[in-house]
Short mmCIF file of C-alpha atoms in Angstrom, two decimals:
data_model
loop_
_atom_site.label_atom_id
_atom_site.label_comp_id
_atom_site.label_asym_id
_atom_site.label_seq_id
_atom_site.Cartn_x
_atom_site.Cartn_y
_atom_site.Cartn_z
CA UNK A 5 -35.94 261.02 260.60
CA UNK A 6 -36.39 257.78 262.48
CA UNK A 7 -33.50 255.33 262.68
CA UNK A 8 -34.13 251.79 263.90
CA UNK A 9 -31.75 249.93 266.26
CA UNK A 10 -29.09 247.74 264.72
CA UNK A 11 -25.42 247.70 263.83
CA UNK A 12 -23.84 248.71 260.55
CA UNK A 13 -20.22 247.85 259.92
CA UNK A 14 -18.50 248.67 256.63
CA UNK A 15 -14.98 247.75 255.53
CA UNK A 16 -12.49 250.59 255.25
CA UNK A 17 -11.75 249.83 251.60
CA UNK A 18 -15.28 249.19 250.36
CA UNK A 19 -15.78 252.65 248.88
CA UNK A 20 -18.95 253.24 250.91
CA UNK A 21 -19.83 256.90 251.53
CA UNK A 22 -22.33 257.88 254.20
CA UNK A 23 -21.69 255.20 256.83
CA UNK A 24 -24.04 254.75 259.76
CA UNK A 25 -23.38 253.31 263.22
CA UNK A 26 -25.74 252.65 266.13
CA UNK A 27 -24.53 252.06 269.68
CA UNK A 28 -25.44 248.46 270.64
CA UNK A 29 -25.47 249.54 274.29
CA UNK A 30 -27.87 252.44 273.72
CA UNK A 31 -29.91 252.40 270.53
CA UNK A 32 -30.79 256.09 270.95
CA UNK A 33 -27.20 256.99 270.00
CA UNK A 34 -26.69 257.17 266.25
CA UNK A 35 -23.68 258.45 264.31
CA UNK A 36 -23.41 258.95 260.58
CA UNK A 37 -21.28 260.46 257.85
CA UNK A 38 -23.23 263.19 256.11
CA UNK A 39 -23.08 263.53 252.29
CA UNK A 40 -20.68 266.46 252.83
CA UNK A 41 -18.28 264.08 254.57
CA UNK A 42 -18.65 265.44 258.11
CA UNK A 43 -19.69 263.39 261.12
CA UNK A 44 -23.14 263.99 262.62
CA UNK A 45 -24.52 262.45 265.82
CA UNK A 46 -27.90 261.89 267.42
CA UNK A 47 -28.83 261.02 270.99
CA UNK A 48 -32.54 260.45 270.36
CA UNK A 49 -32.66 257.71 267.70
CA UNK A 50 -32.28 260.13 264.83
CA UNK A 51 -35.02 262.61 265.72
CA UNK A 52 -32.48 265.43 266.02
CA UNK A 53 -28.86 265.74 264.86
CA UNK A 54 -25.83 267.81 265.81
CA UNK A 55 -22.40 268.08 264.27
CA UNK A 56 -19.72 265.87 265.74
CA UNK A 57 -15.98 266.41 265.97
CA UNK A 58 -13.99 266.84 262.82
CA UNK A 59 -12.48 263.51 261.80
CA UNK A 60 -10.85 262.51 258.52
CA UNK A 61 -13.19 259.63 257.91
CA UNK A 62 -15.70 258.02 255.65
CA UNK A 63 -16.11 254.84 257.76
CA UNK A 64 -17.53 254.17 261.23
CA UNK A 65 -17.45 251.13 263.53
CA UNK A 66 -19.34 251.06 266.81
CA UNK A 67 -17.92 249.12 269.75
CA UNK A 68 -20.16 246.01 269.96
CA UNK A 69 -19.63 245.85 273.75
CA UNK A 70 -21.80 248.97 274.05
CA UNK A 71 -19.09 251.22 275.52
CA UNK A 72 -20.02 254.12 273.25
CA UNK A 73 -16.66 254.05 271.50
CA UNK A 74 -16.40 254.72 267.77
CA UNK A 75 -13.64 253.92 265.31
CA UNK A 76 -13.41 256.18 262.28
CA UNK A 77 -10.98 256.42 259.42
CA UNK A 78 -10.07 256.00 255.79
CA UNK A 79 -6.27 255.81 255.65
CA UNK A 80 -5.62 256.64 259.32
CA UNK A 81 -7.54 255.55 262.40
CA UNK A 82 -9.26 257.76 264.96
CA UNK A 83 -11.07 256.82 268.17
CA UNK A 84 -13.92 258.52 269.98
CA UNK A 85 -14.82 257.57 273.55
CA UNK A 86 -17.84 259.94 273.70
CA UNK A 87 -19.87 258.93 270.65
CA UNK A 88 -18.30 261.27 268.16
CA UNK A 89 -18.10 264.41 270.29
CA UNK A 90 -14.30 264.26 270.14
CA UNK A 91 -11.70 262.11 268.38
CA UNK A 92 -8.06 261.28 268.84
CA UNK A 93 -5.80 259.70 266.25
CA UNK A 94 -4.55 256.26 267.24
CA UNK A 95 -2.60 253.56 265.49
CA UNK A 96 0.30 251.15 265.81
CA UNK A 97 3.92 252.13 265.09
CA UNK A 98 3.86 250.76 261.54
CA UNK A 99 4.53 252.19 258.10
CA UNK A 100 1.61 251.98 255.68
CA UNK A 101 -2.08 252.81 255.50
CA UNK A 102 -5.08 251.55 257.40
CA UNK A 103 -6.55 248.41 255.84
CA UNK A 104 -9.15 247.26 258.38
CA UNK A 105 -10.00 247.46 262.06
CA UNK A 106 -12.22 245.53 264.47
CA UNK A 107 -13.28 245.68 268.10
CA UNK A 108 -13.14 242.52 270.21
CA UNK A 109 -16.78 242.12 271.38
CA UNK A 110 -15.74 240.31 274.56
CA UNK A 111 -13.09 242.76 275.78
CA UNK A 112 -13.87 246.50 275.95
CA UNK A 113 -10.84 248.44 274.78
CA UNK A 114 -9.42 245.67 272.63
CA UNK A 115 -8.88 246.81 269.04
CA UNK A 116 -7.32 244.89 266.15
CA UNK A 117 -5.83 246.91 263.28
CA UNK A 118 -4.18 245.81 260.05
CA UNK A 119 -1.75 248.18 258.32
CA UNK A 120 -1.17 247.59 254.61
CA UNK A 121 1.98 248.26 252.61
CA UNK A 122 1.31 247.13 249.06
CA UNK A 123 -0.11 243.60 249.12
CA UNK A 124 1.38 242.78 252.52
CA UNK A 125 0.01 243.70 255.91
CA UNK A 126 0.88 243.71 259.60
CA UNK A 127 -1.67 242.92 262.29
CA UNK A 128 -1.64 244.74 265.63
CA UNK A 129 -3.62 244.49 268.87
CA UNK A 130 -4.28 247.16 271.50
CA UNK A 131 -5.87 246.19 274.82
CA UNK A 132 -6.18 249.78 276.10
CA UNK A 133 -8.11 251.69 273.42
CA UNK A 134 -5.03 252.35 271.32
CA UNK A 135 -2.60 253.61 273.99
CA UNK A 136 -0.16 250.72 273.38
CA UNK A 137 0.13 248.13 270.63
CA UNK A 138 1.46 244.57 270.22
CA UNK A 139 2.23 243.12 266.80
CA UNK A 140 0.55 239.82 265.96
CA UNK A 141 1.16 237.35 263.14
CA UNK A 142 -0.19 237.93 259.64
CA UNK A 143 -1.82 235.26 257.45
CA UNK A 144 0.92 233.09 255.84
CA UNK A 145 0.52 234.28 252.26
CA UNK A 146 2.17 236.79 249.95
CA UNK A 147 -1.09 238.74 249.95
CA UNK A 148 -1.11 239.07 253.72
CA UNK A 149 -2.97 242.38 253.89
CA UNK A 150 -6.26 241.78 255.71
CA UNK A 151 -9.23 243.29 253.91
CA UNK A 152 -11.83 242.34 256.52
CA UNK A 153 -11.41 241.09 260.06
CA UNK A 154 -13.94 239.78 262.60
CA UNK A 155 -13.62 238.43 266.14
CA UNK A 156 -15.86 235.58 267.27
CA UNK A 157 -18.25 237.02 269.92
CA UNK A 158 -18.30 233.71 271.85
CA UNK A 159 -14.64 232.69 271.44
CA UNK A 160 -12.47 235.83 271.76
CA UNK A 161 -9.30 234.10 270.58
CA UNK A 162 -10.95 233.10 267.30
CA UNK A 163 -10.38 235.56 264.47
CA UNK A 164 -11.40 235.33 260.82
CA UNK A 165 -9.52 237.36 258.21
CA UNK A 166 -10.38 237.83 254.55
CA UNK A 167 -7.42 238.51 252.27
CA UNK A 168 -6.97 238.79 248.53
CA UNK A 169 -5.72 235.20 248.70
CA UNK A 170 -8.67 233.73 250.64
CA UNK A 171 -10.05 233.29 254.14
CA UNK A 172 -7.81 232.56 257.15
CA UNK A 173 -8.62 231.59 260.75
CA UNK A 174 -6.71 232.12 263.97
CA UNK A 175 -7.64 230.21 267.13
CA UNK A 176 -5.02 231.88 269.33
CA UNK A 177 -5.74 235.58 269.06
CA UNK A 178 -3.67 236.19 265.93
CA UNK A 179 -0.54 234.31 266.99
CA UNK A 180 -0.92 231.87 264.08
CA UNK A 181 -3.24 231.35 261.11
CA UNK A 182 -4.60 228.50 258.98
CA UNK A 183 -6.23 228.79 255.58
CA UNK A 184 -9.94 227.98 255.49
CA UNK A 185 -10.60 227.98 251.76
CA UNK A 186 -8.53 227.50 248.65
CA UNK A 187 -8.62 227.03 244.88
CA UNK A 188 -10.78 223.93 245.30
CA UNK A 189 -13.30 225.61 247.57
CA UNK A 190 -16.96 225.38 246.59
CA UNK A 191 -17.37 229.09 247.36
CA UNK A 192 -14.92 231.91 246.66
CA UNK A 193 -15.26 234.57 249.33
CA UNK A 194 -15.09 238.20 248.23
CA UNK A 195 -12.47 239.76 250.51
CA UNK A 196 -13.48 243.39 250.04
CA UNK A 197 -17.01 242.88 251.35
CA UNK A 198 -18.05 242.32 254.97
CA UNK A 199 -18.88 238.96 256.46
CA UNK A 200 -20.83 238.08 259.59
CA UNK A 201 -20.07 235.64 262.41
CA UNK A 202 -23.19 234.32 264.15
CA UNK A 203 -23.48 233.32 267.80
CA UNK A 204 -22.55 229.76 268.73
CA UNK A 205 -25.99 229.33 270.29
CA UNK A 206 -27.26 229.61 266.70
CA UNK A 207 -24.48 227.60 265.04
CA UNK A 208 -22.32 225.62 267.52
CA UNK A 209 -19.61 224.80 264.95
CA UNK A 210 -18.85 228.40 264.04
CA UNK A 211 -21.43 229.90 261.70
CA UNK A 212 -20.31 232.39 259.08
CA UNK A 213 -22.18 234.31 256.39
CA UNK A 214 -20.15 235.86 253.58
CA UNK A 215 -20.40 237.29 250.09
CA UNK A 216 -18.67 235.63 247.20
CA UNK A 217 -18.76 234.28 243.69
CA UNK A 218 -22.23 233.94 242.19
CA UNK A 219 -24.04 233.43 238.91
CA UNK A 220 -24.04 235.77 235.91
CA UNK A 221 -21.48 238.16 237.37
CA UNK A 222 -23.21 238.93 240.67
CA UNK A 223 -22.35 238.24 244.29
CA UNK A 224 -24.32 235.79 246.40
CA UNK A 225 -24.41 235.12 250.13
CA UNK A 226 -23.44 231.70 251.45
CA UNK A 227 -23.39 230.10 254.90
CA UNK A 228 -20.54 228.09 256.39
CA UNK A 229 -21.22 225.96 259.50
CA UNK A 230 -17.49 225.65 260.31
CA UNK A 231 -15.85 229.08 260.02
CA UNK A 232 -15.42 228.91 256.27
CA UNK A 233 -13.95 225.41 255.84
CA UNK A 234 -17.05 224.26 253.92
CA UNK A 235 -19.94 226.16 252.40
CA UNK A 236 -23.59 225.48 251.75
CA UNK A 237 -25.27 226.41 248.47
CA UNK A 238 -25.10 230.18 247.84
CA UNK A 239 -28.40 232.04 247.96
CA UNK A 240 -29.79 235.23 246.40
CA UNK A 241 -28.02 237.39 243.82
CA UNK A 242 -26.86 241.01 243.71
CA UNK A 243 -26.11 240.92 247.45
CA UNK A 244 -24.14 243.97 248.65
CA UNK A 245 -23.83 243.38 252.40
CA UNK A 246 -24.54 240.95 255.21
CA UNK A 247 -24.82 241.67 258.95
CA UNK A 248 -25.64 239.52 261.98
CA UNK A 249 -28.42 240.93 264.15
CA UNK A 250 -29.92 240.11 267.50
CA UNK A 251 -30.66 236.48 268.30
CA UNK A 252 -30.04 234.33 265.26
CA UNK A 253 -31.17 236.87 262.67
CA UNK A 254 -28.94 237.73 259.72
CA UNK A 255 -29.73 240.58 257.33
CA UNK A 256 -28.63 240.91 253.71
CA UNK A 257 -28.86 243.98 251.50
CA UNK A 258 -29.37 243.69 247.76
CA UNK A 259 -29.56 245.86 244.65
CA UNK A 260 -31.12 245.35 241.26
CA UNK A 261 -33.72 242.87 242.49
CA UNK A 262 -37.05 242.57 240.71
CA UNK A 263 -40.39 240.85 240.87
CA UNK A 264 -42.75 240.35 237.99
CA UNK A 265 -46.33 241.53 238.24
CA UNK A 266 -49.34 240.82 236.08
CA UNK A 267 -52.40 243.07 235.81
CA UNK A 268 -55.65 243.05 233.86
CA UNK A 269 -57.08 246.46 233.13
CA UNK A 270 -60.59 247.62 232.31
CA UNK A 271 -61.20 249.71 229.15
CA UNK A 272 -60.92 252.89 231.22
CA UNK A 273 -57.51 251.83 232.55
CA UNK A 274 -58.63 250.84 236.04
CA UNK A 275 -57.20 247.53 237.33
CA UNK A 276 -59.49 244.52 237.42
CA UNK A 277 -56.85 242.43 239.15
CA UNK A 278 -53.14 242.76 239.90
CA UNK A 279 -50.74 240.17 241.31
CA UNK A 280 -47.04 239.80 241.97
CA UNK A 281 -45.29 236.86 240.36
CA UNK A 282 -41.95 235.72 241.72
CA UNK A 283 -39.86 234.28 244.51
CA UNK A 284 -37.08 235.49 246.78
CA UNK A 285 -34.65 236.46 244.00
CA UNK A 286 -34.77 238.11 240.57
CA UNK A 287 -37.83 237.47 238.39
CA UNK A 288 -37.94 239.33 235.09
CA UNK A 289 -40.89 238.96 232.68
CA UNK A 290 -39.98 239.14 228.97
CA UNK A 291 -43.14 238.12 227.11
CA UNK A 292 -46.94 237.98 227.25
CA UNK A 293 -49.41 236.20 224.98
CA UNK A 294 -53.21 235.76 225.06
CA UNK A 295 -55.30 232.92 223.69
CA UNK A 296 -58.81 233.18 222.24
CA UNK A 297 -60.37 232.32 225.64
CA UNK A 298 -58.69 235.26 227.37
CA UNK A 299 -56.03 233.28 229.22
CA UNK A 300 -52.73 235.14 229.68
CA UNK A 301 -49.34 233.41 229.27
CA UNK A 302 -46.46 235.22 230.98
CA UNK A 303 -42.88 234.08 230.36
CA UNK A 304 -39.67 235.31 231.88
CA UNK A 305 -36.40 234.45 233.53
CA UNK A 306 -35.76 233.77 237.19
CA UNK A 307 -32.99 232.99 239.64
CA UNK A 308 -35.43 232.43 242.53
CA UNK A 309 -35.05 228.98 244.10
CA UNK A 310 -38.65 229.23 245.31
CA UNK A 311 -40.43 230.56 242.22
CA UNK A 312 -44.07 229.40 242.52
CA UNK A 313 -44.67 226.41 240.25
CA UNK A 314 -47.56 223.96 240.00
CA UNK A 315 -46.09 221.59 237.43
CA UNK A 316 -42.94 219.49 237.80
CA UNK A 317 -39.79 221.27 236.57
CA UNK A 318 -38.83 220.48 232.99
CA UNK A 319 -35.11 219.69 232.93
CA UNK A 320 -32.53 219.82 235.71
CA UNK A 321 -32.10 222.74 238.11
CA UNK A 322 -29.65 225.40 236.97
CA UNK A 323 -28.52 228.90 237.94
CA UNK A 324 -31.25 230.51 235.80
CA UNK A 325 -34.62 229.16 234.71
CA UNK A 326 -37.36 230.10 232.29
CA UNK A 327 -40.82 230.41 233.80
CA UNK A 328 -44.16 230.03 232.02
CA UNK A 329 -47.24 230.98 234.04
CA UNK A 330 -50.77 230.75 232.63
CA UNK A 331 -53.45 232.98 234.19
CA UNK A 332 -57.19 232.57 233.73
CA UNK A 333 -59.23 235.66 232.73
CA UNK A 334 -60.10 236.25 236.40
CA UNK A 335 -56.46 236.09 237.57
CA UNK A 336 -56.17 232.49 238.80
CA UNK A 337 -52.99 230.54 238.00
CA UNK A 338 -53.88 227.68 235.68
CA UNK A 339 -50.32 226.38 235.69
CA UNK A 340 -46.81 227.60 236.39
CA UNK A 341 -43.78 225.67 235.19
CA UNK A 342 -40.00 226.12 235.15
CA UNK A 343 -37.68 225.04 232.32
CA UNK A 344 -33.92 224.83 232.79
CA UNK A 345 -30.67 223.00 232.19
CA UNK A 346 -27.48 222.74 234.20
CA UNK A 347 -26.24 226.14 232.94
CA UNK A 348 -27.97 229.34 231.83
CA UNK A 349 -31.40 229.23 230.17
CA UNK A 350 -33.30 232.41 229.20
CA UNK A 351 -36.53 233.01 227.30
CA UNK A 352 -37.01 235.45 224.41
CA UNK A 353 -40.59 235.18 223.12
CA UNK A 354 -43.86 233.22 223.41
CA UNK A 355 -46.80 232.43 221.14
CA UNK A 356 -50.05 230.50 221.73
CA UNK A 357 -52.23 228.59 219.27
CA UNK A 358 -56.01 228.12 219.29
CA UNK A 359 -55.70 224.90 221.30
CA UNK A 360 -53.90 226.72 224.16
CA UNK A 361 -50.52 225.20 223.37
CA UNK A 362 -47.66 227.55 224.20
CA UNK A 363 -44.48 227.87 222.11
CA UNK A 364 -41.30 229.35 223.58
CA UNK A 365 -37.99 230.37 222.09
CA UNK A 366 -34.87 231.48 223.94
CA UNK A 367 -31.18 230.87 224.46
CA UNK A 368 -29.17 228.39 226.50
CA UNK A 369 -25.67 227.05 227.03
CA UNK A 370 -26.99 224.01 228.89
CA UNK A 371 -25.83 220.76 227.35
CA UNK A 372 -28.50 218.97 229.39
CA UNK A 373 -31.36 221.10 228.07
CA UNK A 374 -34.42 218.78 227.98
CA UNK A 375 -34.52 218.06 224.24
CA UNK A 376 -37.01 215.35 223.28
CA UNK A 377 -36.50 212.30 221.02
CA UNK A 378 -36.61 213.18 217.35
CA UNK A 379 -35.61 216.81 217.95
CA UNK A 380 -34.28 218.83 215.01
CA UNK A 381 -30.96 219.42 216.81
CA UNK A 382 -30.15 217.18 219.77
CA UNK A 383 -26.68 218.30 220.85
CA UNK A 384 -24.91 221.55 221.70
CA UNK A 385 -21.27 222.29 220.96
CA UNK A 386 -19.18 222.49 224.14
CA UNK A 387 -18.90 226.03 225.49
CA UNK A 388 -21.48 227.44 223.05
CA UNK A 389 -24.77 229.30 223.34
CA UNK A 390 -27.63 228.62 220.98
CA UNK A 391 -31.37 229.00 220.63
CA UNK A 392 -34.08 226.58 221.67
CA UNK A 393 -37.71 225.98 220.77
CA UNK A 394 -40.20 224.10 222.93
CA UNK A 395 -43.93 223.41 222.99
CA UNK A 396 -46.10 223.08 226.09
CA UNK A 397 -49.55 221.52 226.19
CA UNK A 398 -52.59 223.41 227.50
CA UNK A 399 -51.79 222.00 230.95
CA UNK A 400 -48.11 222.95 230.94
CA UNK A 401 -46.66 219.57 230.00
CA UNK A 402 -43.69 219.33 227.62
CA UNK A 403 -44.69 218.22 224.12
CA UNK A 404 -41.31 218.69 222.43
CA UNK A 405 -38.09 220.65 222.81
CA UNK A 406 -35.14 221.13 220.47
CA UNK A 407 -32.01 223.18 220.02
CA UNK A 408 -32.19 225.44 216.97
CA UNK A 409 -28.56 224.87 216.12
CA UNK A 410 -25.46 223.30 217.57
CA UNK A 411 -24.10 226.79 218.27
CA UNK A 412 -24.99 230.49 217.86
CA UNK A 413 -28.49 230.22 216.39
CA UNK A 414 -30.44 232.91 218.19
CA UNK A 415 -34.24 233.33 217.78
CA UNK A 416 -35.83 236.75 218.15
CA UNK A 417 -39.58 236.05 217.76
CA UNK A 418 -42.11 233.28 217.28
CA UNK A 419 -45.58 233.01 215.68
CA UNK A 420 -48.15 230.22 216.01
CA UNK A 421 -50.64 229.50 213.19
CA UNK A 422 -54.07 230.45 214.61
CA UNK A 423 -55.97 228.23 212.16
CA UNK A 424 -54.59 224.94 213.39
CA UNK A 425 -56.85 223.22 215.92
CA UNK A 426 -55.13 219.90 216.68
CA UNK A 427 -52.02 220.14 218.86
CA UNK A 428 -50.19 217.65 216.62
CA UNK A 429 -50.79 219.87 213.57
CA UNK A 430 -49.95 223.20 215.17
CA UNK A 431 -47.33 225.04 213.16
CA UNK A 432 -44.90 227.67 214.39
CA UNK A 433 -42.47 230.00 212.68
CA UNK A 434 -39.20 231.17 214.25
CA UNK A 435 -38.17 234.58 212.91
CA UNK A 436 -35.12 236.84 212.97
CA UNK A 437 -32.67 234.02 213.59
CA UNK A 438 -28.93 234.44 213.37
CA UNK A 439 -28.09 231.36 211.37
CA UNK A 440 -24.36 230.92 211.72
CA UNK A 441 -24.88 227.16 211.67
CA UNK A 442 -26.03 227.45 208.07
CA UNK A 443 -23.17 229.78 207.19
CA UNK A 444 -20.65 227.37 208.64
CA UNK A 445 -21.95 224.47 206.54
CA UNK A 446 -22.24 226.48 203.29
#
C-alpha cells in the first residue's frame, strides 16, 4: 500500500469512518482508522503498518506544524505526542460533547476546542498541548456551537468558524466575532463540511474555499477572496470535501461524477473509435440517433461550465444544459451545441430526418427558454415544468423551439418522418405526452 504525502482533515461530526492523517513534517508517518475502528500507524509511507494505541476515535487531525502530534476523538478528545503510539485524554473543564478541534499552524501546542451543549457551544484555547485551558468567546448567535474551525496559517489571530447559523470571523484569537455571511449571501456555506484557508501569498485578502448550496440538491465548492464576506460563482457539483495543499493548490473530492463516451464498433464488437465527451462536471448522455449518412447525434444533460461546443450557445446560461453533439462516421465532431435557459433544462429524446435536421424533446422550468417567433406555446406558467420541442439544422443552428404546454406537458419520445427531404417540410411526432394542459381546458 502506497500513501502519497498530503493532509486530510475531517470534521468531528461529519460521519466519516476510516480517517487518514499524514504528518506534514514527515510524510513517511501515516496514521489511519481501520475499518474495525482501531488506530493503525505507518512510519514508511504506508508500506508497513502496526497497531497504535487504543483511542476512542473515528477522527484524526495531524498537527500542521509538523510536531508529530495527533488529535483524535468523537465525543471526547485525545492527544498523541508520538504519532499514535500512545494517547492521553485532554479537554477543557466544560460540560458537553466535543464539537470540533483545530491546531494553530503557527504555534506548536496551541489547540482550539469547541464543546457543544445542544445548539450552543463554548470555545476554549490551550497553549500547552491541553495541560491548561482558557475560555474564549463564542460566535454571537443562538446557534453558537462551532461545527468547523480553522486558523489562518499566516495570521494566527484570525479564526473562521462555521456554525448552523452561518460563517463567523475572529481577528483577535477568539475574543470577539463578526458574521461573514447572512440570509442575503450569494453562497450558503454548509457548516458540517470542511473548508480550506489558502496562504496569503496565493490570496492576499484572505482566500477561502468552502462547500455550500448548489444546483439540483448537490453541494458545490466556491471561493471567497475575503474570508467569506463575498463569494465567486460556485463550481462543480457533488463535492464532498476540499483541502488546501502545498503552494497554492486546492484539492476537491467528488462523488457521482460522470463523463459521456461515444464508441463505434465493428461487426465483431471491436472498437473502431472511442472518445470521451464532457467537461469538468457531470455529463450524462440520454439519447443517440443516426442519419442515413452514418453520422451519430448524441444528446444529454450537463452541468459542466466547459463542455466542448463549436456552435454558439442557444439560450442563456443556466445551472443545467442540454448538449447535442454530431459525430461523423470516422469520429470527428461535426458540431457540438448547448441549449439552456436560466433554470433547469434536460433532454429526453432525439430524432433525425433525411436532411440531417435534429429534433429534440425534453423538460424545462426556464421561463427564458429560447422559444422562436410563431411557436405553438410561447410562455411558461410561473414555477412550472413543461416539455419543449426544438429543431436544429444540419449545422447545429436553431430552426425553431417551442414549449409543448404552459405547464406539465411532458414528452417521452419523438419520431421524424424519413420521407421528407426539405427541412421546411420535415414532420415530427411527439409521443407519450402527459397532456394536463388539455385536461385543464376540457
